[in-house]
Coordinates of C-alpha atoms in Angstrom, one line a residue:
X1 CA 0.0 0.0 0.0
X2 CA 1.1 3.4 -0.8
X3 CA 2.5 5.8 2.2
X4 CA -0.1 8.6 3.1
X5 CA 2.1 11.3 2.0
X6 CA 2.3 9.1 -1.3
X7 CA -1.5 9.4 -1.4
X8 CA -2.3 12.8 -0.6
X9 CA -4.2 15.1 -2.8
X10 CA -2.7 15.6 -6.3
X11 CA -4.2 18.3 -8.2
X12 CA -3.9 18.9 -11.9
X13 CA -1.2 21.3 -13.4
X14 CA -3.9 23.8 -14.6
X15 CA -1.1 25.9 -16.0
X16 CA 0.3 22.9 -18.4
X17 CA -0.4 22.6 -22.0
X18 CA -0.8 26.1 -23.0
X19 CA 2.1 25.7 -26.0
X20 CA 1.6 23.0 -28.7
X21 CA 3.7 19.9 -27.7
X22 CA 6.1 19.1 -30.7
X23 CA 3.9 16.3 -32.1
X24 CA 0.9 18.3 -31.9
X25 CA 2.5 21.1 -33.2
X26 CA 3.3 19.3 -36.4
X27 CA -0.2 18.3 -36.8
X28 CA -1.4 21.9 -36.6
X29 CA 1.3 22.4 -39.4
X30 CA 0.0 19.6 -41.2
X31 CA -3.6 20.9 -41.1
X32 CA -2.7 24.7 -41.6
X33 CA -1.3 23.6 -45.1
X34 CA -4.4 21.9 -45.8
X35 CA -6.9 24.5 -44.5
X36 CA -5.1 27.4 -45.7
X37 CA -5.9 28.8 -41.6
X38 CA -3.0 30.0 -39.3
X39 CA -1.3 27.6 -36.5
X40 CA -2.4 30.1 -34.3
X41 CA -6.0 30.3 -35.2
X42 CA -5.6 25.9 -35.1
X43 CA -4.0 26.5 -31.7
X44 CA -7.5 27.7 -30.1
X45 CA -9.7 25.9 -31.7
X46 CA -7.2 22.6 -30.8
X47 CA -7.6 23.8 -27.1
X48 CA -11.3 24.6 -26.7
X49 CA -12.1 21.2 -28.1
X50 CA -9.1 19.5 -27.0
X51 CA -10.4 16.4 -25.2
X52 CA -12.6 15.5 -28.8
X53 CA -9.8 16.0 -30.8
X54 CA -6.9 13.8 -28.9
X55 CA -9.7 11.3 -28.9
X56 CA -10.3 11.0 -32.4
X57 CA -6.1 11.5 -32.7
X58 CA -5.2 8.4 -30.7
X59 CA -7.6 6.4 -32.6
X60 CA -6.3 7.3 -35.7
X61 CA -2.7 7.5 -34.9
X62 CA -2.7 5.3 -31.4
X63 CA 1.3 5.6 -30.8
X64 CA 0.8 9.3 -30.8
X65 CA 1.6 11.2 -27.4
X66 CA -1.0 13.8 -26.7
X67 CA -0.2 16.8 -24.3
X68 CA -3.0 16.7 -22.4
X69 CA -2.9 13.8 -20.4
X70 CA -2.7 14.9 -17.0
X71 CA -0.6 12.2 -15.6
X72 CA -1.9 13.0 -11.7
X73 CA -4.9 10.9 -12.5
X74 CA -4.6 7.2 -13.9
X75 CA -7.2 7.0 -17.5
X76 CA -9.1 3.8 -17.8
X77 CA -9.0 4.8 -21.6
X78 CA -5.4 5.8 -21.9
X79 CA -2.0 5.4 -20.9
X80 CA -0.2 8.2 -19.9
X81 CA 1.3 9.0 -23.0
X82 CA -1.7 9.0 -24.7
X83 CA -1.6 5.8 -26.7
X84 CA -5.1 3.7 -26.1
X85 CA -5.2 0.6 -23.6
X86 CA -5.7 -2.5 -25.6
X87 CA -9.0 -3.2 -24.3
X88 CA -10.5 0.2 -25.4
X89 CA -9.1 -0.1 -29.1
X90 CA -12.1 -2.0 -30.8
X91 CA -14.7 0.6 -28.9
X92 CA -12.4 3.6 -30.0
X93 CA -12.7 2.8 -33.0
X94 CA -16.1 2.3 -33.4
X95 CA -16.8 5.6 -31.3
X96 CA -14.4 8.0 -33.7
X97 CA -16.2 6.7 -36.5
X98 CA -19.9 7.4 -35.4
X99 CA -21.7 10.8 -36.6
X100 CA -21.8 13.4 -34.3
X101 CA -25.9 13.5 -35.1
X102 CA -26.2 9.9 -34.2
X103 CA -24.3 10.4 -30.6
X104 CA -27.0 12.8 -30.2
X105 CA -29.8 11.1 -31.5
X106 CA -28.9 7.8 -29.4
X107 CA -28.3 10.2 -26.0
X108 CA -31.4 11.9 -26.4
X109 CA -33.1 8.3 -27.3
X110 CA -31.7 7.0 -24.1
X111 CA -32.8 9.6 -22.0
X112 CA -36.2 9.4 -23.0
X113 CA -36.2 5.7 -22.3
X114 CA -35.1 6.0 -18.7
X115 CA -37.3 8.9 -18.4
X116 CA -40.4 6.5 -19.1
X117 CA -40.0 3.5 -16.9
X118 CA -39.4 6.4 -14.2
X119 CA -35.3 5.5 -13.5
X120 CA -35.2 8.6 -11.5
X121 CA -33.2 9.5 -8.3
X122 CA -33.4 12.1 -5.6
X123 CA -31.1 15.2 -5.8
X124 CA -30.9 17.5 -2.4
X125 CA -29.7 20.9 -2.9
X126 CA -30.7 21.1 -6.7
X127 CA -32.7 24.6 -7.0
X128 CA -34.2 22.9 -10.3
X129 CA -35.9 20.1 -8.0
X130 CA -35.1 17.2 -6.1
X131 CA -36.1 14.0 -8.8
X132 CA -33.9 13.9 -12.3
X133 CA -32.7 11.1 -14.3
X134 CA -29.9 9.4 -13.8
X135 CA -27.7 10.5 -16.5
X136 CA -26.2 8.2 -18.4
X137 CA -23.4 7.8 -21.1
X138 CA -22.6 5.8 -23.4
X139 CA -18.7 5.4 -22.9
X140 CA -18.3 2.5 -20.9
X141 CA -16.0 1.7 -18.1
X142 CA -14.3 -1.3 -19.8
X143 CA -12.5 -4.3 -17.5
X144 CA -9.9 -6.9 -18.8
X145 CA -10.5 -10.3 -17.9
X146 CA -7.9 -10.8 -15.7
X147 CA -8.2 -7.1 -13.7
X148 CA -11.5 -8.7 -13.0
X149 CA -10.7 -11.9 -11.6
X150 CA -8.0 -10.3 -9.0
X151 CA -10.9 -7.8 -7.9
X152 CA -13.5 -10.6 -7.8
X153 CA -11.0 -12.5 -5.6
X154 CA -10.1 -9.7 -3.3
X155 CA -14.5 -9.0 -3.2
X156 CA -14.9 -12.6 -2.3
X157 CA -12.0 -12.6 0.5
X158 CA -13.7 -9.4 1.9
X159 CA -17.3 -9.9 2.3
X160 CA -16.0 -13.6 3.8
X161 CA -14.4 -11.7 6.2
X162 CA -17.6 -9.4 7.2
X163 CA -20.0 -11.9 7.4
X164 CA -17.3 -14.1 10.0
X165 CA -16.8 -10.5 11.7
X166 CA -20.4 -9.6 12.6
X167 CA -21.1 -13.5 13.4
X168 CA -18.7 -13.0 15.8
X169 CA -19.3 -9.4 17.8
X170 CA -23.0 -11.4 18.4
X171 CA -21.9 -14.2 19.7
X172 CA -18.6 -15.1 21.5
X173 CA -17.1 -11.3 20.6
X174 CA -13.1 -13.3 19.7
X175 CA -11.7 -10.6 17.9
X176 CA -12.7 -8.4 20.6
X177 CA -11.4 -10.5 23.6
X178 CA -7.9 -11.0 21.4
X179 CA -6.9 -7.4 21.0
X180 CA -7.3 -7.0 17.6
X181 CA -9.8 -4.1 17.7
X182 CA -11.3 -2.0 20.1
X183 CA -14.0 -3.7 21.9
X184 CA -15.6 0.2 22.8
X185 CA -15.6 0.9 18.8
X186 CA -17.8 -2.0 18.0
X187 CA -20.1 -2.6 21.6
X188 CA -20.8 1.7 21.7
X189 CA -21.2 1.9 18.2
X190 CA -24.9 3.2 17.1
X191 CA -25.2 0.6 14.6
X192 CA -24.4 -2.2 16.9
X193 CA -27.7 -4.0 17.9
X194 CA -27.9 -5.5 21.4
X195 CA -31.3 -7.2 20.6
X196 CA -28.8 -9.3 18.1
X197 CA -26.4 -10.7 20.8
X198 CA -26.7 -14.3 20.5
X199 CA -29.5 -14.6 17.7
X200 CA -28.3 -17.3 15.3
X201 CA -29.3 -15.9 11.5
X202 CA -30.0 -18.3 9.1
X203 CA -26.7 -19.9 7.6
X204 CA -24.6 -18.0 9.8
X205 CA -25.0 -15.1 7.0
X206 CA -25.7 -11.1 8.0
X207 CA -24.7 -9.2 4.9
X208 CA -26.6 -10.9 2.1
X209 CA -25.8 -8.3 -0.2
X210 CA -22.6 -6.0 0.2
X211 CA -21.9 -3.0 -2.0
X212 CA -18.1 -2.6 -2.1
X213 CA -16.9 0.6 -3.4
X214 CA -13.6 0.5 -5.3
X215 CA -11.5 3.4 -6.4
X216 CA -8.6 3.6 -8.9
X217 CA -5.8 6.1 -7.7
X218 CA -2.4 7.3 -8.7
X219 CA -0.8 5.0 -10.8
X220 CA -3.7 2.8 -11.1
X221 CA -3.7 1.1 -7.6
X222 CA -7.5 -0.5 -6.7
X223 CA -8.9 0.5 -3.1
X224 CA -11.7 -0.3 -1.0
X225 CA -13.5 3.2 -0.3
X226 CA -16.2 1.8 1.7
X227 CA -18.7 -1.1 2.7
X228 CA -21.8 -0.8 1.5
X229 CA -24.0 -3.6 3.6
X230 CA -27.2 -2.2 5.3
X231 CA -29.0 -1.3 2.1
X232 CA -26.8 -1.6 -0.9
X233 CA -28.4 0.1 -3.6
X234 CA -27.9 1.3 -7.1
X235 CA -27.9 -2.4 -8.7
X236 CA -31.1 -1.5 -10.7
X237 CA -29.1 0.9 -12.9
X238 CA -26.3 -1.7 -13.8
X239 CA -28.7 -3.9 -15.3
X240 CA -30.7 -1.3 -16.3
X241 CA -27.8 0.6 -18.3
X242 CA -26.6 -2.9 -19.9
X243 CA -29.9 -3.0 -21.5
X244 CA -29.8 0.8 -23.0
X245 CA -26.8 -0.1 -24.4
X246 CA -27.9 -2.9 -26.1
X247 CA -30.8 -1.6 -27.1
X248 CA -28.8 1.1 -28.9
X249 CA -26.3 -0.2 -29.9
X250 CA -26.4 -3.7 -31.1
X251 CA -23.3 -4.3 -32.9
X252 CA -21.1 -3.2 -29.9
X253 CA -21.7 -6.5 -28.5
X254 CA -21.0 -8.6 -31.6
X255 CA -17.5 -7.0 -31.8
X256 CA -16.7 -7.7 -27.9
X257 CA -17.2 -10.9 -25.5
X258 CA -18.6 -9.0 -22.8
X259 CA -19.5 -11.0 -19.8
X260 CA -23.3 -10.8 -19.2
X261 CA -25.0 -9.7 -16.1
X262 CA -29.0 -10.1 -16.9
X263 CA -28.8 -12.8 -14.9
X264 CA -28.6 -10.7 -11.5
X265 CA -32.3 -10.6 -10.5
X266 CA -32.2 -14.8 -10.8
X267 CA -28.7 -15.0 -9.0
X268 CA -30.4 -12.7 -6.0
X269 CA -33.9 -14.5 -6.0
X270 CA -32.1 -17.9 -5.9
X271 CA -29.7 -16.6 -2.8
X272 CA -32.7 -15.4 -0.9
X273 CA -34.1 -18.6 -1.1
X274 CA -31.3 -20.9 -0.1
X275 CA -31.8 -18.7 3.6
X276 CA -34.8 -19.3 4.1
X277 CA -36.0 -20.4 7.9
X278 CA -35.0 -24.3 8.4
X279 CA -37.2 -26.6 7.3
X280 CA -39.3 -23.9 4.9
X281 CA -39.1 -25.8 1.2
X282 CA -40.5 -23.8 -1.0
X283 CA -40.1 -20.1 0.6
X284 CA -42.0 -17.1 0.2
X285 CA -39.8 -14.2 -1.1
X286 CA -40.9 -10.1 -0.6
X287 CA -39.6 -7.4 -1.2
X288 CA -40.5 -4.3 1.8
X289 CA -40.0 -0.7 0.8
X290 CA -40.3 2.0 2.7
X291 CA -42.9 3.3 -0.4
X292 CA -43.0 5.6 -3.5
X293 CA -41.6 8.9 -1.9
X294 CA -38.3 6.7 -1.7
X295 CA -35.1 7.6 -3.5
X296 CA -34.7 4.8 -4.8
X297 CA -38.3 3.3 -5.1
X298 CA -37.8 2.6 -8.7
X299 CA -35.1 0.1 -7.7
X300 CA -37.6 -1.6 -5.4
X301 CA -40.2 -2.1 -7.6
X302 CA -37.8 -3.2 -10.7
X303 CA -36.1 -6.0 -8.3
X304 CA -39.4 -7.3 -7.3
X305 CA -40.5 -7.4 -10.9
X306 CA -37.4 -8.8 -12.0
X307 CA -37.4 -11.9 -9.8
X308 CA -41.3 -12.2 -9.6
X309 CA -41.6 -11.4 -6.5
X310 CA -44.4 -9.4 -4.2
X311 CA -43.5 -5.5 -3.5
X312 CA -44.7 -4.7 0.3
X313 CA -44.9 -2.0 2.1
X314 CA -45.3 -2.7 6.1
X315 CA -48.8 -1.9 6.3
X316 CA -49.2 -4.8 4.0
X317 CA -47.9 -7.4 6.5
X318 CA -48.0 -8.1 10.2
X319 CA -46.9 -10.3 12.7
X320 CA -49.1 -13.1 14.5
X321 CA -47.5 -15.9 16.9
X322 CA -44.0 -14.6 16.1
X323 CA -44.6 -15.6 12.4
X324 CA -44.5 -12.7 9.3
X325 CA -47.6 -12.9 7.2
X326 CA -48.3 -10.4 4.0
X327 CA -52.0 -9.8 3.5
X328 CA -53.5 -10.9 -0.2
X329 CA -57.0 -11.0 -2.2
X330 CA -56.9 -14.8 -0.8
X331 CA -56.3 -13.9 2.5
X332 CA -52.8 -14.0 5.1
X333 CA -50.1 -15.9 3.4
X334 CA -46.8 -16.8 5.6
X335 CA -43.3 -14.9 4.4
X336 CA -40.5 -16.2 5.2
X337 CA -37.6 -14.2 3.1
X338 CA -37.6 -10.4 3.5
X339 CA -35.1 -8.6 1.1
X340 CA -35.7 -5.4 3.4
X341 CA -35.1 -2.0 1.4
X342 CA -35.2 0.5 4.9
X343 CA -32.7 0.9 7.4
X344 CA -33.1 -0.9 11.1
X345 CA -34.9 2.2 12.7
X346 CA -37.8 2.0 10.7
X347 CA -38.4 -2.1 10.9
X348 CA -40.1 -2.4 14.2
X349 CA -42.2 0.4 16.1
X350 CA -42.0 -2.6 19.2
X351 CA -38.4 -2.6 19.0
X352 CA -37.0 0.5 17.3
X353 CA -38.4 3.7 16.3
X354 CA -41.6 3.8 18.0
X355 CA -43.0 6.5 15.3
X356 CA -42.4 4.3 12.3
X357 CA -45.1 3.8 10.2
X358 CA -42.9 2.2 7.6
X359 CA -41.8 -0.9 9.6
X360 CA -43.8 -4.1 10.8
X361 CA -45.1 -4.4 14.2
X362 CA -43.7 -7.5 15.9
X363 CA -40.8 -8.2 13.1
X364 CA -37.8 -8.0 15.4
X365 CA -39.4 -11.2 17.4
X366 CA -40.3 -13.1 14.8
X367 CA -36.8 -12.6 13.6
X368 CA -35.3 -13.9 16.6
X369 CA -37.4 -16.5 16.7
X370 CA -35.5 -18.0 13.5
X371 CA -39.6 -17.8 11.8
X372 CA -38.5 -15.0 8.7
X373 CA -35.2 -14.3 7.1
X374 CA -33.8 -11.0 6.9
X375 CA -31.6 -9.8 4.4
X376 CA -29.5 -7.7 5.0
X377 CA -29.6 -9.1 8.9
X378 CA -30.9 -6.3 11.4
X379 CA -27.2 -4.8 13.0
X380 CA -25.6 -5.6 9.8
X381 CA -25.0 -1.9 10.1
X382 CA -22.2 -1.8 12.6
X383 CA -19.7 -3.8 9.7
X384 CA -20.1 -1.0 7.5
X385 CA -19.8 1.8 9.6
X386 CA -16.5 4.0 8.7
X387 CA -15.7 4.3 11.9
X388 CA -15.0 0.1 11.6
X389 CA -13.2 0.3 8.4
X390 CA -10.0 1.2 9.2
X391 CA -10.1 -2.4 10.6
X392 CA -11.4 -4.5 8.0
X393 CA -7.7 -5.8 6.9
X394 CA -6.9 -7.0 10.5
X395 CA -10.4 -8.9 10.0
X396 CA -9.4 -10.5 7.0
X397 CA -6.0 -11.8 9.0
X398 CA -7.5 -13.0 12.2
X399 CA -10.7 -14.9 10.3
X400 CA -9.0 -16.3 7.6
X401 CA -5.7 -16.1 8.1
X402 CA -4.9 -14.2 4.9
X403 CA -3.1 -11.2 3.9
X404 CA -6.0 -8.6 2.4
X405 CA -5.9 -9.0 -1.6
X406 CA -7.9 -5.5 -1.8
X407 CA -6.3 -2.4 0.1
X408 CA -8.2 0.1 2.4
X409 CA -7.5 4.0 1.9
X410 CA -5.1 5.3 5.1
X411 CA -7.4 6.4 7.7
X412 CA -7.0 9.0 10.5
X413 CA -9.4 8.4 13.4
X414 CA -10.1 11.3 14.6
X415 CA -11.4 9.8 18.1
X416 CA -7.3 9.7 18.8
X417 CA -5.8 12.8 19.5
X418 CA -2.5 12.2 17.1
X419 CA -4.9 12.2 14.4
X420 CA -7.0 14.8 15.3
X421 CA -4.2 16.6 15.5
X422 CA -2.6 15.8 12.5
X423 CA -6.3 16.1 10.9
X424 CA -6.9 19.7 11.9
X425 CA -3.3 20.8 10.6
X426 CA -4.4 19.3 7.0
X427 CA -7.9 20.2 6.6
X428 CA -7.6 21.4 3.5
X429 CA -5.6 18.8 1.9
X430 CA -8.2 16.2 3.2
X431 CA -11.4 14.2 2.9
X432 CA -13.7 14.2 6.5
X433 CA -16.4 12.3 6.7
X434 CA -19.2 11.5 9.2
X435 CA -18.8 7.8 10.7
X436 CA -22.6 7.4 10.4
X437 CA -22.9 9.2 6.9
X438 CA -24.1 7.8 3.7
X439 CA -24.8 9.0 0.0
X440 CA -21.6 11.9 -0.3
X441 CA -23.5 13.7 2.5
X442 CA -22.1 14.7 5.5
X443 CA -18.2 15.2 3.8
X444 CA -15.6 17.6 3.5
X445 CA -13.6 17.7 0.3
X446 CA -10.8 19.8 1.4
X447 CA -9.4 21.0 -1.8
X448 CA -12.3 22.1 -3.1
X449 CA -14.1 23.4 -0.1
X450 CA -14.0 27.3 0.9
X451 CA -12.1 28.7 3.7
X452 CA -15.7 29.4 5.7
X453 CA -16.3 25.7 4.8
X454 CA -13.4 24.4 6.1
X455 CA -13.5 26.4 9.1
X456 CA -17.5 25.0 10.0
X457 CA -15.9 21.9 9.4
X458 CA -13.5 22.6 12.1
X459 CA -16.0 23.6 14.2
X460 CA -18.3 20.2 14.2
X461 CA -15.0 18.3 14.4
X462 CA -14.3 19.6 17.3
X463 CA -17.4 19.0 19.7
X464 CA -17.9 15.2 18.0
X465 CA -14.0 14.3 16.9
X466 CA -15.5 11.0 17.6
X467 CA -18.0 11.3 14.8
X468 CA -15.6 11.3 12.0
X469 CA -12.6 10.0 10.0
X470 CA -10.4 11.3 7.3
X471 CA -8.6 10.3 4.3
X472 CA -6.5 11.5 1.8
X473 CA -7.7 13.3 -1.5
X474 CA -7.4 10.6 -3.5
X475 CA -6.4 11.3 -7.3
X476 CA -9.5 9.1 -8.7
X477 CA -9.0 7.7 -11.9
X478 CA -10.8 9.1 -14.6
X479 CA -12.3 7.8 -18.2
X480 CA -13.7 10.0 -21.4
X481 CA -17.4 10.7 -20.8
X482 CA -19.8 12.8 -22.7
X483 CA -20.9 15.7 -21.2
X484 CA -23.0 19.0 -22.3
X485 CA -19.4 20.6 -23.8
X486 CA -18.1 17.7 -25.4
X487 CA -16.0 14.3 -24.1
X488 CA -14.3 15.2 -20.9
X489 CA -12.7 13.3 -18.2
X490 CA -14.6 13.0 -15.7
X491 CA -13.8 10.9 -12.3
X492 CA -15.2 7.2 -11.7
X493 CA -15.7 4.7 -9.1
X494 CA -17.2 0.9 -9.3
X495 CA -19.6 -0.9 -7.3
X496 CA -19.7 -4.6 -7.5
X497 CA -22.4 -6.4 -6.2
X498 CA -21.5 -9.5 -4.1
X499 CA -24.3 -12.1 -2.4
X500 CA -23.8 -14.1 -0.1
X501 CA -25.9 -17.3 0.7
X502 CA -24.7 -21.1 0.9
X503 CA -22.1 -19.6 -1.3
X504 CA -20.5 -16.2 -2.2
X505 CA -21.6 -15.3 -5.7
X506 CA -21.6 -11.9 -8.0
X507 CA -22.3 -10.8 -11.7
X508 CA -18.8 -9.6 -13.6
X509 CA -17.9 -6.1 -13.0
X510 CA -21.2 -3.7 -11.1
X511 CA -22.3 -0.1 -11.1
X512 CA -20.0 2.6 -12.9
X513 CA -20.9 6.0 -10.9
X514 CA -19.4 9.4 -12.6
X515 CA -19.0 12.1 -11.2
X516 CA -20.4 14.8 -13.8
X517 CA -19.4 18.2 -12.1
X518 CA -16.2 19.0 -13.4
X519 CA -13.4 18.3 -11.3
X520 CA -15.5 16.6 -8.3
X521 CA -14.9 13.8 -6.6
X522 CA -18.6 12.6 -5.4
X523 CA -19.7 10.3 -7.6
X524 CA -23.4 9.7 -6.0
X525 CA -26.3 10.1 -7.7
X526 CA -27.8 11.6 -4.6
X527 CA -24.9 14.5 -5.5
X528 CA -25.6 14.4 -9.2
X529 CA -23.5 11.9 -10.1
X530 CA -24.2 9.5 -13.4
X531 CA -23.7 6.0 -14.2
X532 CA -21.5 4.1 -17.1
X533 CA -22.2 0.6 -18.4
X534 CA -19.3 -1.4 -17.2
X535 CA -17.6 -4.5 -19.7
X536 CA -15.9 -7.5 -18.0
X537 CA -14.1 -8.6 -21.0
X538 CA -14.2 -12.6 -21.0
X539 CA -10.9 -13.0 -23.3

């Protein structure tokens, strides 16, 4: 793993390629003597539109080194001289030679596609209005086949890890008793649920589905940015972009073996169902949502479609003998698989949040009484809590006995005065986020924050130091996207999906996010972040 210093922030050299580099230079001179225009006149037009230009360069002449690769950030497209990776080059070319008009046409198709099966996503802060599309773009993130298999491996190892981790903290606490972690990190942690100490979950299994976020930095090293495992979400849109893009464009997929990932909704039905209470054979699978005014509602409603399933809200169901039951046309019918979509507050006005009117009277028991299945497991919470990251690695060795195959970003802990030292010193260099946060809310991005910013940040830092963590600026990698002035880089992260059941499964590659603003970081769509289809090559 990189040092810290190694990993703090990197900004781009705004100041560089303001002169023609000598090769570009003598393609201004090549096109000047063709045009009849002046190198200087070449010069600006070459720089408002350089992005465009270098693209369609490097596909036509792929060895050639183009001055505006900014070699702080690593490009999933290009190397740093310029030349295209190998696993771009078939796409690139297809992409240089495709009408301007038809980009257009197929955007503007796409977009009103999305925007009639309602794949919308709420956006705080937006003065236009808080529900827009997801934007999308059709330059995908693209994945060799053997990148893949080290990040499946190093997915696989983790989630292992998690699942043996929260078994443990509710049972005999080892990890705990041996040293290896704070015991007062995990037992006064908000997401840690005493009503879960010594409840045995079906198949020993809490995190059902994890979202892992990975991040590319520097000089193309993979990190873990976080765990994603109370209510993963955002799955809807990988499978949901795969299909645009094959709707669109066809002949993309005759030219590449792209490994599929239709098969999700299937993969996750067939995992629910292999927890199921013992002795239930043929289980009853729902899906609860907290209801239409949900973010991500649309999600909901397309997983439950997807694997056949019933959509219920918790008005729909209640408890009776410490058994789940969902109410039909025919009358109570017994659940016994709950793919829950709302966080552990809101599942039981008996146990938890005594205002809910989202959750289901009586659940918690029935739960412990081993008579439903839920997924994710109620206290799953605590595993993906970033106050419990900086830990993970030291999971993976005293579990499993392994070195991690994934890395985790450094971490300052800001509950230790070195670091809160060190933290408040570097504020502006920095990342600070809440513990307890979630969808890029709750963050400071220090280089691009404002001095007022900074200094509020100080401020709430200060009476919680408890409450938050921070990280280095990491130089995310980037990849060419389509955006209202052109192609532009614009920064990236991936989400795989992984489930876990009687076995640890997951579909090749997950959810592209992009972050559209120019030069941001935050790559949620709750921030106005987009999404990419993203290609697990199979040769």
């Amino acid at each position: 793993m990189l040092a810290r210093s190694q990993l703090a922030a990197r900004q781009p050299n705004h100041t560089a390629g303001h002169a023609p580099s000598e090769c570009c230079l003598w393609f201004l001179r090549t096109i000047s003597w063709r045009s009849g225009r002046s190198v200087a006149t070449l010069w600006v037009l070459f720089r408002r539109f350089r992005y465009l230009a270098c693209f369609l360069l490097t596909v036509r002449y792929p060895t050639l080194a183009v001055s505006h690769m900014n070699a702080d950030f690593y490009n999933e497209m290009y190397d740093a001289d310029g030349t295209l990776r190998p696993h771009y080059r078939v796409f690139a070319e297809w992409l240089a030679a495709m009408p301007p008009e038809r980009r257009v046409r197929k955007q503007a198709e796409a977009d009103t596609a999305f925007h009639r099966v309602g794949i919308t996503f709420a956006v705080y802060g937006e003065k236009s209005g808080t529900e827009r599309l997801i934007p999308f773009d059709i330059i995908p993130r693209i994945v060799p086949a053997a990148e893949w298999a080290m990040l499946e491996a190093g997915l696989r190892q983790r989630v292992k890890a998690l699942n043996a981790f929260l078994h443990d903290i509710y049972h005999d606490q080892e990890i705990l008793s041996a040293g290896r972690m704070p015991a007062e990190q995990v037992l006064n942690n908000a997401q840690f649920r005493r009503e879960m100490v010594g409840v045995d979950v079906a198949s020993g299994i809490y995190a059902h589905i994890a979202g892992v976020d990975l991040v590319r930095a520097g000089a193309g090293e993979t990190y873990v940015l976080e765990d994603n495992l109370r209510v993963p979400s955002g799955v809807s849109y990988l499978l949901e972009d795969r299909k645009m893009m094959m709707r669109l464009f066809p002949e993309l997929f005759s030219r590449h073996l792209i490994a599929p990932v239709q098969h999700y909704p299937d993969m996750l039905l067939e995992n629910l169902r292999t927890v199921a209470p013992t002795g239930v054979v043929d289980p009853t699978v729902v899906v609860l949502t907290p209801g239409a005014y949900n973010s991500a509602y649309f999600e909901h409603t397309f997983l439950a479609q997807q694997m056949g399933i019933e959509l219920v809200e918790g008005r729909d169901m209640f408890v009776k003998n410490e058994t789940a039951f969902m109410r039909t046309t025919q009358g109570p019918q017994r659940v016994d698989v709950i793919y829950r979509r709302l966080d552990d507050d809101f599942l039981d006005p008996l146990a938890f949040n005594k205002e809910s009117m989202l959750g289901v009277p009586g659940l918690l028991a029935a739960y412990r009484a081993g008579q439903v299945t839920l997924a994710n497991a109620i206290g799953a919470g605590v595993a993906d809590d970033k106050s419990i990251y900086p830990y993970v690695p030291e999971m993976i060795r005293f579990y499993l006995g392994e070195e991690p195959t994934l890395h985790n970003v450094p971490t300052w802990m800001l509950r230790k005065p070195d670091d809160l030292k060190y933290v408040l010193a570097h504020l502006s260099e920095l990342v600070v986020k809440e513990v307890h946060g979630a969808g890029g809310y709750g963050m400071l991005v220090g280089p691009a924050s404002t001095s007022a910013e900074i200094e509020d940040f100080r401020a709430r830092i200060l009476a919680a130091p408890e409450k938050y963590i921070a990280q280095p600026t990491l130089a995310l990698s980037n990849c060419p996207t389509f955006v209202d002035s052109g192609v532009a880089p614009r920064h990236l992260d991936l989400r795989p999906f992984v489930l876990s059941g009687k076995s640890i499964s997951m579909v090749p590659g997950g959810l592209t996010r992009v972050a559209l603003r120019e030069g941001s970081l935050v790559v949620n769509s709750s921030q106005g972040g987009g999404t990419k289809d993203t290609w697990v090559l199979e040769n």
